[in-house]
PDB file of C-alpha atoms and ligand atoms in Angstrom:
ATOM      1  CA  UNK U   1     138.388 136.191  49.075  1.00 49.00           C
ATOM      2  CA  UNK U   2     137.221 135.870  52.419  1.00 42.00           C
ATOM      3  CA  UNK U   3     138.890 135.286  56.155  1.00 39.00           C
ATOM      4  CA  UNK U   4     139.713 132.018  57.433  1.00 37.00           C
ATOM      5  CA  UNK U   5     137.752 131.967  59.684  1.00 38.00           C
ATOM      6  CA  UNK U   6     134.491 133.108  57.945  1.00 39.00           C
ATOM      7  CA  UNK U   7     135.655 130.393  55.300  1.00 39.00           C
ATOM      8  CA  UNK U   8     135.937 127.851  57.519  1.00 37.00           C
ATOM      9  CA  UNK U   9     132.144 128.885  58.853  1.00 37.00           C
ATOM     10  CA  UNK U  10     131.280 128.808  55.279  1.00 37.00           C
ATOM     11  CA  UNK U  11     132.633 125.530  54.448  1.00 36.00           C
ATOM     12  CA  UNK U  12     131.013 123.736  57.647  1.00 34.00           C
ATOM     13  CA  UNK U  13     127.917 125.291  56.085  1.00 34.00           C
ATOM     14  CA  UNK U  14     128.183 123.932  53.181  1.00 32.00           C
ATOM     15  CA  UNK U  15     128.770 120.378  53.937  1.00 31.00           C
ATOM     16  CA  UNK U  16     125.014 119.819  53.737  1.00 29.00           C
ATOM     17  CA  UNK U  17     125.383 120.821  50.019  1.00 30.00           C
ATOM     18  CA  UNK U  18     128.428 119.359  49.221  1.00 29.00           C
ATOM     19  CA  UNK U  19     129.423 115.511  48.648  1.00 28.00           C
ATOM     20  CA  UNK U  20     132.231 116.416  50.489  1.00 28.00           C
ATOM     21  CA  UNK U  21     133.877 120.197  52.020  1.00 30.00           C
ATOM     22  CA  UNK U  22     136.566 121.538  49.637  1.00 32.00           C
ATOM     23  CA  UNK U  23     139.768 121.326  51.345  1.00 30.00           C
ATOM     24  CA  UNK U  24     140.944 124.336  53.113  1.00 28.00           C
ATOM     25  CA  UNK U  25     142.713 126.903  51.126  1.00 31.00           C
ATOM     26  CA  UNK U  26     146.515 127.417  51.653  1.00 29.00           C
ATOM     27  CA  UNK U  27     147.272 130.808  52.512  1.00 28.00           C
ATOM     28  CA  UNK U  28     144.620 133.741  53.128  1.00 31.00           C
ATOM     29  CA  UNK U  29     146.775 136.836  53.016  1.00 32.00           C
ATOM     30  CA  UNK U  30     147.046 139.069  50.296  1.00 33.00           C
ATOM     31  CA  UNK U  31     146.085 138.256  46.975  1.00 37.00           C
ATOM     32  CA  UNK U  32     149.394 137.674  44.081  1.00 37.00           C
ATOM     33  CA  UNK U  33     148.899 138.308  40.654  1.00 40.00           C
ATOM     34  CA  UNK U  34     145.691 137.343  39.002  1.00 47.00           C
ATOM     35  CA  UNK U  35     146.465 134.038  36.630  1.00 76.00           C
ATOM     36  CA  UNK U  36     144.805 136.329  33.882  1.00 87.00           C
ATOM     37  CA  UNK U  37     144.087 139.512  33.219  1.00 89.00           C
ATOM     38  CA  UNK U  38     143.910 141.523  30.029  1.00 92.00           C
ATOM     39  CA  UNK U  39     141.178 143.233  27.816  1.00 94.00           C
ATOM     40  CA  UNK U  40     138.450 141.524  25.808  1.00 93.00           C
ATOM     41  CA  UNK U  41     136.247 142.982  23.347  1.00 94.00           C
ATOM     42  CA  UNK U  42     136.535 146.323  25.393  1.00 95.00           C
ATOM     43  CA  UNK U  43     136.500 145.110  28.571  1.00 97.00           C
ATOM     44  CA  UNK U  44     138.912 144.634  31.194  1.00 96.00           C
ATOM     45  CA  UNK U  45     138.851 140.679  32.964  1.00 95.00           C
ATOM     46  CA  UNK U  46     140.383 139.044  35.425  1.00 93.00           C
ATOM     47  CA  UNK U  47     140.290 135.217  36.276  1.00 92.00           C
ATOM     48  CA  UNK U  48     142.323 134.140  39.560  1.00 91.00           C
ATOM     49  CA  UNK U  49     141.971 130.355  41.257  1.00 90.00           C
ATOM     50  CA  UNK U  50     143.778 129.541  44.005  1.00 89.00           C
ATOM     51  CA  UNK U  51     144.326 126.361  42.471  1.00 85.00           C
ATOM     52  CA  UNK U  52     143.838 124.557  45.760  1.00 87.00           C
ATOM     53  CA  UNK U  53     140.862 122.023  44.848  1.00 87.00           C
ATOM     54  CA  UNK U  54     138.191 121.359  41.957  1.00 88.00           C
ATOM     55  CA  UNK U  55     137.724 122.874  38.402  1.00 88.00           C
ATOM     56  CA  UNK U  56     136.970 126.243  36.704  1.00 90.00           C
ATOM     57  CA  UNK U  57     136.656 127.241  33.530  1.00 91.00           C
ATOM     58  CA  UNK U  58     136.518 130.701  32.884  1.00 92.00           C
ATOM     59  CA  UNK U  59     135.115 132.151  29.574  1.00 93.00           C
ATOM     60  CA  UNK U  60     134.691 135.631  28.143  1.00 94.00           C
ATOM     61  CA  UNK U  61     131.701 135.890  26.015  1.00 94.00           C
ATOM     62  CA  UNK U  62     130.800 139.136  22.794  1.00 95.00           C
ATOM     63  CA  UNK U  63     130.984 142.691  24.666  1.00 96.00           C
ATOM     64  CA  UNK U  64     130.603 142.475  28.911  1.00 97.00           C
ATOM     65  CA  UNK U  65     129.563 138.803  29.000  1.00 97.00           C
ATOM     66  CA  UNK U  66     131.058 136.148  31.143  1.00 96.00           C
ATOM     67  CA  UNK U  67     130.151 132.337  31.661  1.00 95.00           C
ATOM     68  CA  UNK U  68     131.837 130.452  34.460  1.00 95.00           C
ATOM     69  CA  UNK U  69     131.625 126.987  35.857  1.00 94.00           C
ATOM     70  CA  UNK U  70     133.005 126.063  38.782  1.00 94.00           C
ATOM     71  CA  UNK U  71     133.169 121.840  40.806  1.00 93.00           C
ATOM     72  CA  UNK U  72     134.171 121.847  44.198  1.00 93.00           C
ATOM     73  CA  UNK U  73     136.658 124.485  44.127  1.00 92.00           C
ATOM     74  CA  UNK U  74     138.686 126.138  46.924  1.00 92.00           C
ATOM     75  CA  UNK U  75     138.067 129.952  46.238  1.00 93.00           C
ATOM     76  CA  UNK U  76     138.390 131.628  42.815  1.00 93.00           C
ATOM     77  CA  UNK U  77     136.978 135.298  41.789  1.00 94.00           C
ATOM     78  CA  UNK U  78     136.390 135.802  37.511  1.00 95.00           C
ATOM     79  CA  UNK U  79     134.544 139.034  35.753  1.00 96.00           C
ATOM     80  CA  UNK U  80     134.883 141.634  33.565  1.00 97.00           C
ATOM     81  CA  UNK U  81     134.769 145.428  34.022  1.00 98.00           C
ATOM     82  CA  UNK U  82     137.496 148.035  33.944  1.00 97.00           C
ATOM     83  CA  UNK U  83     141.021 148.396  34.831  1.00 94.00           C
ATOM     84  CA  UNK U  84     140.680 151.438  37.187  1.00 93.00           C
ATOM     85  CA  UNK U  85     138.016 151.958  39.575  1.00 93.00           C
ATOM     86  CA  UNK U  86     135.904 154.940  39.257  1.00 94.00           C
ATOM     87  CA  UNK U  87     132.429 156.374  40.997  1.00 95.00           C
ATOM     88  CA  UNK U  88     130.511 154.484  38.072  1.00 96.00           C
ATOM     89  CA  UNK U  89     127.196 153.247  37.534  1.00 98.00           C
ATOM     90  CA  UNK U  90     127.316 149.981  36.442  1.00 98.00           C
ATOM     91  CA  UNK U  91     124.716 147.589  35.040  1.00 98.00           C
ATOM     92  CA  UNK U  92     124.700 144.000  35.008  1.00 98.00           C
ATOM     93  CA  UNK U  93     122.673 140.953  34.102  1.00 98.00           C
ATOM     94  CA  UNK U  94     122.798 137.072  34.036  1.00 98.00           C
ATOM     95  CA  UNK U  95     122.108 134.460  36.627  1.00 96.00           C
ATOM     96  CA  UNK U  96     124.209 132.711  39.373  1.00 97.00           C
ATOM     97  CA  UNK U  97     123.203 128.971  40.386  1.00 98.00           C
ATOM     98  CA  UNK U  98     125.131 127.730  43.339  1.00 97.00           C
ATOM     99  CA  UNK U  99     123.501 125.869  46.264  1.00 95.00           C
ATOM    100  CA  UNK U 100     126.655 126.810  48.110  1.00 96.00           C
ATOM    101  CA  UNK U 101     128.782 129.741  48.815  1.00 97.00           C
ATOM    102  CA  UNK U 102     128.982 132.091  46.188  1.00 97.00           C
ATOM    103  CA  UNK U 103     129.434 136.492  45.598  1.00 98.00           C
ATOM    104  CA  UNK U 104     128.480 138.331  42.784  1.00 98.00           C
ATOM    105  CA  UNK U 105     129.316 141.768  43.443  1.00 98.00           C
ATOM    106  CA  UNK U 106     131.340 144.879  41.909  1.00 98.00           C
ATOM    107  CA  UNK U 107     134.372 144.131  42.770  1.00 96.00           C
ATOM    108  CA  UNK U 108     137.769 146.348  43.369  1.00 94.00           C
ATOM    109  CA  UNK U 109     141.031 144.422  44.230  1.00 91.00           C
ATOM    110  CA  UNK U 110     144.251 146.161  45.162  1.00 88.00           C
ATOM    111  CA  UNK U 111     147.054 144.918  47.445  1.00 84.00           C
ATOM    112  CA  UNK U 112     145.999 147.215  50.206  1.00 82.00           C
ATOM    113  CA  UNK U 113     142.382 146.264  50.597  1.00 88.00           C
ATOM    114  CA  UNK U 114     139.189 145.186  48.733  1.00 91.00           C
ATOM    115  CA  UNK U 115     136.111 146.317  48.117  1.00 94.00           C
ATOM    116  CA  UNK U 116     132.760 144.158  47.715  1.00 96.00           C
ATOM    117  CA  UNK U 117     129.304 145.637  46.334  1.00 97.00           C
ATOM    118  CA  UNK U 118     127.590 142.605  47.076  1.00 98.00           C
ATOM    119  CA  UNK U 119     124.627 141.896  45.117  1.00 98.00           C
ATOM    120  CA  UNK U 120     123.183 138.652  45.895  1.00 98.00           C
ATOM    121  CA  UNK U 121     125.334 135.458  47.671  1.00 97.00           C
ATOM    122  CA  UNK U 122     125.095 132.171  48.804  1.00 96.00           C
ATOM    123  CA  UNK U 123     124.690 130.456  52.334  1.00 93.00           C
ATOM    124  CA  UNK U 124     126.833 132.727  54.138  1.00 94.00           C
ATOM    125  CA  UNK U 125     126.791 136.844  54.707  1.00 95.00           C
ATOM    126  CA  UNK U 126     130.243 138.115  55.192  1.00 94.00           C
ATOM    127  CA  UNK U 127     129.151 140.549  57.465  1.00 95.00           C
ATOM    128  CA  UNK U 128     128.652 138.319  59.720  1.00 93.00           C
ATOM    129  CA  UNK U 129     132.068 138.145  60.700  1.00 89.00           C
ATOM    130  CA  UNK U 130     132.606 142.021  60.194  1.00 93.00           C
ATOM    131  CA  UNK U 131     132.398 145.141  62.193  1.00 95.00           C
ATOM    132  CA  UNK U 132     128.962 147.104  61.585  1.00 97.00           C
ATOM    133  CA  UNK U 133     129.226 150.193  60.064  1.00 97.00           C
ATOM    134  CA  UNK U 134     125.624 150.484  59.304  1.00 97.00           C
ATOM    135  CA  UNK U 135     123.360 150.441  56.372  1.00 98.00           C
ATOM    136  CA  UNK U 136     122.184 152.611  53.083  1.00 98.00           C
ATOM    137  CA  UNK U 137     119.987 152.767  50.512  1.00 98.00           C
ATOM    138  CA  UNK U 138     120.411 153.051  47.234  1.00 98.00           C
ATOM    139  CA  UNK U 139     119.174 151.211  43.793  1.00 98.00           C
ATOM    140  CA  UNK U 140     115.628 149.770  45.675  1.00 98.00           C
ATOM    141  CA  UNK U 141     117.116 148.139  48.476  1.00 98.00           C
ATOM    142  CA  UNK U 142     118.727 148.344  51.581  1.00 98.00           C
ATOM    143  CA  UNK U 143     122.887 147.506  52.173  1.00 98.00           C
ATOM    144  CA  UNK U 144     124.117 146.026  55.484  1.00 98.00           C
ATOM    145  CA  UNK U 145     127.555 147.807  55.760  1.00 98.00           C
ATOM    146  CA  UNK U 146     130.346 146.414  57.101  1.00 96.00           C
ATOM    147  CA  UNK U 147     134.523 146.333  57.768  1.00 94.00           C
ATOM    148  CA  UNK U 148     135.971 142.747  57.099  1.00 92.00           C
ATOM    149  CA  UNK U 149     139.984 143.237  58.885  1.00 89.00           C
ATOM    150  CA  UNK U 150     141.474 140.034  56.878  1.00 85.00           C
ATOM    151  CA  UNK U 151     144.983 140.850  59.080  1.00 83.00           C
ATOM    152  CA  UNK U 152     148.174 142.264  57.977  1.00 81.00           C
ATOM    153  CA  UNK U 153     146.478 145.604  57.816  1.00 81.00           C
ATOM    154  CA  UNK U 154     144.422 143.999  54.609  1.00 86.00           C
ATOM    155  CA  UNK U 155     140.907 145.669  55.396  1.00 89.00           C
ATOM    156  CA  UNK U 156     137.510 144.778  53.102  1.00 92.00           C
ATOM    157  CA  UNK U 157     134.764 147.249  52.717  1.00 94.00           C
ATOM    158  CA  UNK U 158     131.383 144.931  52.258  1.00 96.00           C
ATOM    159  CA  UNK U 159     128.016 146.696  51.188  1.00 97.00           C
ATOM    160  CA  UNK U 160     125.474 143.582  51.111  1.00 98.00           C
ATOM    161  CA  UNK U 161     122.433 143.890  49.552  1.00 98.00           C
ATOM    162  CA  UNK U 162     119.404 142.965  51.379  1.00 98.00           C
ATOM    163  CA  UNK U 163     116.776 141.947  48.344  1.00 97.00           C
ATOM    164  CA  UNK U 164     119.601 140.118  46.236  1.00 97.00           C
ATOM    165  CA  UNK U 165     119.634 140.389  42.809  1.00 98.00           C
ATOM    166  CA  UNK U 166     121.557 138.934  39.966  1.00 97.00           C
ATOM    167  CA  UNK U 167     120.805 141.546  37.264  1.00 97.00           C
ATOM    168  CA  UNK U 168     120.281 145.401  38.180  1.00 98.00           C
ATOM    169  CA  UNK U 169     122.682 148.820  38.297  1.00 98.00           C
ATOM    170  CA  UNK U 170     124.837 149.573  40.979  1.00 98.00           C
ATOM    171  CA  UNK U 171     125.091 153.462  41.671  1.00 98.00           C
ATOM    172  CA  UNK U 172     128.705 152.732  43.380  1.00 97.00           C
ATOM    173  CA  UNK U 173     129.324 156.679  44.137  1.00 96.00           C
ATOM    174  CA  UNK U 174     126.416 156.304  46.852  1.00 97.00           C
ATOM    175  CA  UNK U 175     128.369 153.205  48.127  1.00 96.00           C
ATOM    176  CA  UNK U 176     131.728 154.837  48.099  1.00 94.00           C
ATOM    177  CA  UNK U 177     130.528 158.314  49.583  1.00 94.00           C
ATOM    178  CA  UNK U 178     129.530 156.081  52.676  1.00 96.00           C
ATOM    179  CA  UNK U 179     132.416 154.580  53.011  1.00 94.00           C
ATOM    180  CA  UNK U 180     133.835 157.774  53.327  1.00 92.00           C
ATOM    181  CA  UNK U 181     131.493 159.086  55.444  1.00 94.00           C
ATOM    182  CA  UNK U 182     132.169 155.929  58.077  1.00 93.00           C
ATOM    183  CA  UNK U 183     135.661 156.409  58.225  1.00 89.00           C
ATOM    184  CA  UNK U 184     136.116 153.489  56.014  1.00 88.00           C
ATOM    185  CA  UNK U 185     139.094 155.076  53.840  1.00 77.00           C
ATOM    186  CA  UNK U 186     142.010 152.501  54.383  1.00 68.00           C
ATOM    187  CA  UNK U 187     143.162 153.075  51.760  1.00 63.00           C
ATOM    188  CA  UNK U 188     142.140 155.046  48.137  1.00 67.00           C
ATOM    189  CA  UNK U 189     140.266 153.819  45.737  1.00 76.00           C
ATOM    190  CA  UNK U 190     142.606 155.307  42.915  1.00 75.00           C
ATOM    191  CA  UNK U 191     144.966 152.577  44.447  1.00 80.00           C
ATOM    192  CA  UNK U 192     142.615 150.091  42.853  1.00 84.00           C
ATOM    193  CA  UNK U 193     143.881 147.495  40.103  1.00 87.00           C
ATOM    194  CA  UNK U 194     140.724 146.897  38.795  1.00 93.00           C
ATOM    195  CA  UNK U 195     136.675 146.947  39.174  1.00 96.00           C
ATOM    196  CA  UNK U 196     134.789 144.491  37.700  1.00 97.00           C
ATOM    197  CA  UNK U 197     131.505 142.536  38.405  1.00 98.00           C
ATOM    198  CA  UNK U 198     133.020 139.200  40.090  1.00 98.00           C
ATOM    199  CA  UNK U 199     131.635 136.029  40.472  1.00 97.00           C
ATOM    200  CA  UNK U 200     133.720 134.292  43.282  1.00 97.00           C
ATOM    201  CA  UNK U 201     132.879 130.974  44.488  1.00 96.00           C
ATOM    202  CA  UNK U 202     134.057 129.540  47.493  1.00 95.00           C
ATOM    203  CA  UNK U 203     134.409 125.427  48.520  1.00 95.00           C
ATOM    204  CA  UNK U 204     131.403 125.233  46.147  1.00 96.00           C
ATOM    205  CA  UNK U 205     130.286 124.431  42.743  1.00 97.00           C
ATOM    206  CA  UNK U 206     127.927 126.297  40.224  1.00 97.00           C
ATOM    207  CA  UNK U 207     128.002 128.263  37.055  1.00 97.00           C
ATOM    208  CA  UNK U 208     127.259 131.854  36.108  1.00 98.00           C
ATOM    209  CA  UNK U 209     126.487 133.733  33.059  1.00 98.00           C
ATOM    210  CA  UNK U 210     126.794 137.338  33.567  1.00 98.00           C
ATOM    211  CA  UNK U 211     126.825 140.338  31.004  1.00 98.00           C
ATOM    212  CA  UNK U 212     127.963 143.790  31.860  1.00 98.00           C
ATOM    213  CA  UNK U 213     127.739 147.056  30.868  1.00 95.00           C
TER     214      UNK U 213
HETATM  215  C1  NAG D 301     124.761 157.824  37.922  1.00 84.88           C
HETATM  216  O1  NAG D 301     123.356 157.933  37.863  1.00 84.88           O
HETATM  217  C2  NAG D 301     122.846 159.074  38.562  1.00 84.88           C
HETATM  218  C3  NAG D 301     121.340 158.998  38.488  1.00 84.88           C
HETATM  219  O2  NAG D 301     120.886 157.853  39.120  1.00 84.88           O
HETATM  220  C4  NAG D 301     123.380 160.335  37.971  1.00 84.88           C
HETATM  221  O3  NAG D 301     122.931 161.438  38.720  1.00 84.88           O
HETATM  222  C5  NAG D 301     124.907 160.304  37.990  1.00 84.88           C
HETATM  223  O4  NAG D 301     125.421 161.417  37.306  1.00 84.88           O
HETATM  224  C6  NAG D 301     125.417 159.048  37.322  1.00 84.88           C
HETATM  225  N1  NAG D 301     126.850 158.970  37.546  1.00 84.88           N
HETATM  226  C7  NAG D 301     127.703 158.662  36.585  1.00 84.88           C
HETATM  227  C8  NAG D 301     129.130 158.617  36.964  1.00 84.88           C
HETATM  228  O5  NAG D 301     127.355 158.440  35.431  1.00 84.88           O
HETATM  229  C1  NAG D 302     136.706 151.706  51.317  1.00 84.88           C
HETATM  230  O1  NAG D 302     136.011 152.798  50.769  1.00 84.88           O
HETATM  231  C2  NAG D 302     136.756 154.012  50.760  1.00 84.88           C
HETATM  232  C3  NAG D 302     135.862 155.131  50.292  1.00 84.88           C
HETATM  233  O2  NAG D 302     135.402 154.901  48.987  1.00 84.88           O
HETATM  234  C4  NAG D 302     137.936 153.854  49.840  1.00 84.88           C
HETATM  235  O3  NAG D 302     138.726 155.012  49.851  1.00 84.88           O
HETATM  236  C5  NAG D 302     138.770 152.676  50.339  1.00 84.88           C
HETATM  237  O4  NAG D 302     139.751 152.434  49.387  1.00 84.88           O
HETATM  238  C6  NAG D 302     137.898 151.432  50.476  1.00 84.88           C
HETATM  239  N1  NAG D 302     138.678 150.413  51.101  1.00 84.88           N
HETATM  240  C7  NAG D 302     139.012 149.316  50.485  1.00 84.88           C
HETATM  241  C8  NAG D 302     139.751 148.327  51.288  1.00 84.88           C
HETATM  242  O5  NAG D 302     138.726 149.101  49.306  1.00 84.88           O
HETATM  243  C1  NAG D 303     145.164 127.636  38.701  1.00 84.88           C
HETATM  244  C2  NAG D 303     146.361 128.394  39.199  1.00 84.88           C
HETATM  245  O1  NAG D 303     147.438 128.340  38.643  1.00 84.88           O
HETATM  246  N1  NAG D 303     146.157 129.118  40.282  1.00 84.88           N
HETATM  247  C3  NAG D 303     147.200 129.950  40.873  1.00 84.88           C
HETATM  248  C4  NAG D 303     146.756 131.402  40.824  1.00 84.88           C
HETATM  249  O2  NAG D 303     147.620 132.212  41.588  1.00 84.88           O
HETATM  250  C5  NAG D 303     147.693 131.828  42.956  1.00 84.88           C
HETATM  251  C6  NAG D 303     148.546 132.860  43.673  1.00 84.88           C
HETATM  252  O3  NAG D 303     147.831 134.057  43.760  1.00 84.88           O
HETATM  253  C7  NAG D 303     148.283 130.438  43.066  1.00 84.88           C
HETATM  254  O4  NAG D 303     148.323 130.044  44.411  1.00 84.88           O
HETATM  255  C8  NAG D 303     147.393 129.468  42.303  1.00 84.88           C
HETATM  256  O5  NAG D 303     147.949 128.212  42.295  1.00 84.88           O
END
């Protein structure tokens, strides 16, 4: 999920794109309960919607795969992974088309703060609307680092990856270790609910097919 404000940037974006801007979502602040959640053929999901526009349909595929397709939504974030966040190295794979504002990106949720490994995106860079905390480099390719303070003390930690990708492995220790070294320790990552590789889409439409492992 992203800040009002960056969504409503986004969402002016997007208006080129879109037949017409998906309606405003309700309430940014912290995140409920994810509609679903559970464990499929070993590996943890989540699906959440915010219900406020459009269509998704979420689908979990044999082993780490994912397909989602998404029409004019508000915001929703779907993926697979694992139920507690760790230093892993995690591998993915698949494809994202959206002319409009999209994430994929490892992913940690909990109700203290979030954490986005961004991997490739649509038309708008959340850092943007961040404070700088730098770069690094890890996996072939530069990360613009950066703190996204969504209010009510709900801070976002945002590596985005300069030469996007939609399949590769993400060596998250390198990502976290910054973090750490920036200050960037809100709150701990052992307070995470999950960590999965999320596709999000926001006031757009697409579809994604993503596989991980
Ligand atoms: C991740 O990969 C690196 C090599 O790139 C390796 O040194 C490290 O032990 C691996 N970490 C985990 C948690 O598997
Ligand atoms: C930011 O990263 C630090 C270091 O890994 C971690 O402890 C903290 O939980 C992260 N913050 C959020 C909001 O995820
Ligand atoms: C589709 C749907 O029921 N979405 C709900 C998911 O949960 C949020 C709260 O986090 C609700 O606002 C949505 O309506």
């Amino acid at each position: 999920m992203i800040s009002f404000t960056t969504a409503f940037v986004a969402a002016t974006l997007a208006v080129g794109v879109l037949a017409s801007p998906a309606a405003a979502p309700a309430a940014l602040t912290k995140r409920n309960t994810p509609n679903s959640s559970g464990t499929n053929n070993g590996y943890f999901y989540q699906f959440w919607d915010d219900g406020s526009s459009g269509t998704t349909t979420y689908t979990n595929g044999p082993a780490g795969e994912y397909s989602v397709n998404w029409q004019n939504v508000g915001d929703f974030t779907a993926g697979k992974g694992w139920s507690q966040a760790e230093p892993r190295n995690i591998s993915f794979s698949g494809s994202v088309n959206c002319e409009g504002n999209f994430y994929l990106a490892v992913y940690t949720w909990s109700t203290q703060g979030e954490n986005y490994i961004l991997e490739d995106y649509g038309t708008y860079n959340p850092c943007s609307g961040g404070t700088s905390k730098g770069s690094l480099y890890s996996d072939g390719s530069e990360y613009q680092v950066c703190l996204v303070d969504r209010g009510n003390n709900y801070l976002q930690n945002w590596s985005v990856r300069q030469n996007k990708r939609s399949s590769g492995t993400v060596t998250t220790a390198n990502h976290y270790n910054y973090y750490q070294s920036q200050g960037m320790t809100h709150n701990p990552l052992s307070s995470a609910v999950y960590q999965i590789v999320s596709t999000e889409g926001y006031g757009s439409s697409g579809s994604a097919d993503i596989t991980v492992s």
